[in-house]
Amino acid sequence: MKKLMMIVISTAMLAGCVSPEQRIANCTAKGVSYDTCYLSEQQRQQSITNASLSAAYANAARATETHPEHTKHP
């Protein structure tokens, strides 16, 4: 859970609290086509989603691990 929170916090800090529309506007202001800027923003959002899902899956896998030394024997 700590890793997930760190990823979320670091992502928010790196994003600079700028909306996707603002990032696209900044990109188009540099002379890049809207389609390219939009695609770049979509890929950015997808990479954030993938990172958070990966962290969540890793946390879930660790939470469900079974340790033989912790099992009860009759």
Short mmCIF file of C-alpha atoms in Angstrom, two decimals:
data_model
loop_
_atom_site.label_atom_id
_atom_site.label_comp_id
_atom_site.label_asym_id
_atom_site.label_seq_id
_atom_site.Cartn_x
_atom_site.Cartn_y
_atom_site.Cartn_z
CA MET A 1 0.00 0.00 0.00
CA LYS A 2 2.90 2.32 0.75
CA LYS A 3 4.28 1.83 -2.76
CA LEU A 4 0.92 2.65 -4.30
CA MET A 5 0.63 5.82 -2.26
CA MET A 6 4.17 6.82 -3.20
CA ILE A 7 3.39 6.28 -6.88
CA VAL A 8 0.22 8.36 -6.65
CA ILE A 9 1.95 11.16 -4.75
CA SER A 10 4.97 11.23 -7.05
CA THR A 11 2.72 11.19 -10.11
CA ALA A 12 0.74 14.13 -8.78
CA MET A 13 3.92 16.03 -8.04
CA LEU A 14 5.42 15.28 -11.44
CA ALA A 15 2.19 16.22 -13.18
CA GLY A 16 2.41 19.63 -11.57
CA CYS A 17 -1.34 19.68 -10.98
CA VAL A 18 -1.93 20.68 -14.59
CA SER A 19 -5.09 19.48 -16.30
CA PRO A 20 -4.88 17.32 -19.41
CA GLU A 21 -6.40 20.18 -21.40
CA GLN A 22 -3.64 22.51 -20.21
CA ARG A 23 -0.93 19.99 -21.12
CA ILE A 24 -2.45 19.63 -24.60
CA ALA A 25 -2.67 23.42 -24.96
CA ASN A 26 0.98 23.78 -23.93
CA CYS A 27 1.95 21.11 -26.44
CA THR A 28 0.02 22.70 -29.32
CA ALA A 29 1.49 26.10 -28.41
CA LYS A 30 4.90 24.62 -29.23
CA GLY A 31 3.72 23.94 -32.78
CA VAL A 32 2.89 20.25 -32.41
CA SER A 33 -0.36 19.07 -33.99
CA TYR A 34 -3.38 18.59 -31.74
CA ASP A 35 -3.66 14.91 -32.71
CA THR A 36 -0.07 14.23 -31.67
CA CYS A 37 -0.52 16.11 -28.38
CA TYR A 38 -3.77 14.27 -27.67
CA LEU A 39 -2.16 10.90 -28.37
CA SER A 40 0.77 11.79 -26.13
CA GLU A 41 -1.63 12.71 -23.30
CA GLN A 42 -3.55 9.46 -23.72
CA GLN A 43 -0.31 7.47 -23.55
CA ARG A 44 0.73 9.41 -20.45
CA GLN A 45 -2.55 8.63 -18.71
CA GLN A 46 -2.33 4.97 -19.74
CA SER A 47 1.20 4.65 -18.37
CA ILE A 48 0.05 6.08 -15.03
CA THR A 49 -2.84 3.62 -14.96
CA ASN A 50 -0.54 0.72 -15.83
CA ALA A 51 1.92 1.66 -13.09
CA SER A 52 -0.81 1.88 -10.47
CA LEU A 53 -2.34 -1.43 -11.57
CA SER A 54 1.05 -3.10 -11.49
CA ALA A 55 1.63 -1.83 -7.96
CA ALA A 56 -1.83 -2.98 -6.90
CA TYR A 57 -1.27 -6.46 -8.35
CA ALA A 58 2.09 -6.72 -6.61
CA ASN A 59 0.52 -5.68 -3.31
CA ALA A 60 -2.30 -8.19 -3.76
CA ALA A 61 0.16 -10.97 -4.57
CA ARG A 62 2.17 -10.23 -1.43
CA ALA A 63 -0.99 -10.08 0.66
CA THR A 64 -2.15 -13.51 -0.51
CA GLU A 65 1.18 -15.33 -0.23
CA THR A 66 1.06 -18.41 1.95
CA HIS A 67 3.96 -19.10 4.23
CA PRO A 68 4.39 -22.73 5.32
CA GLU A 69 5.87 -21.66 8.65
CA HIS A 70 2.62 -19.89 9.52
CA THR A 71 0.25 -22.78 8.84
CA LYS A 72 -1.33 -24.66 11.72
CA HIS A 73 -0.51 -28.33 12.08
CA PRO A 74 -2.94 -30.64 13.91
#
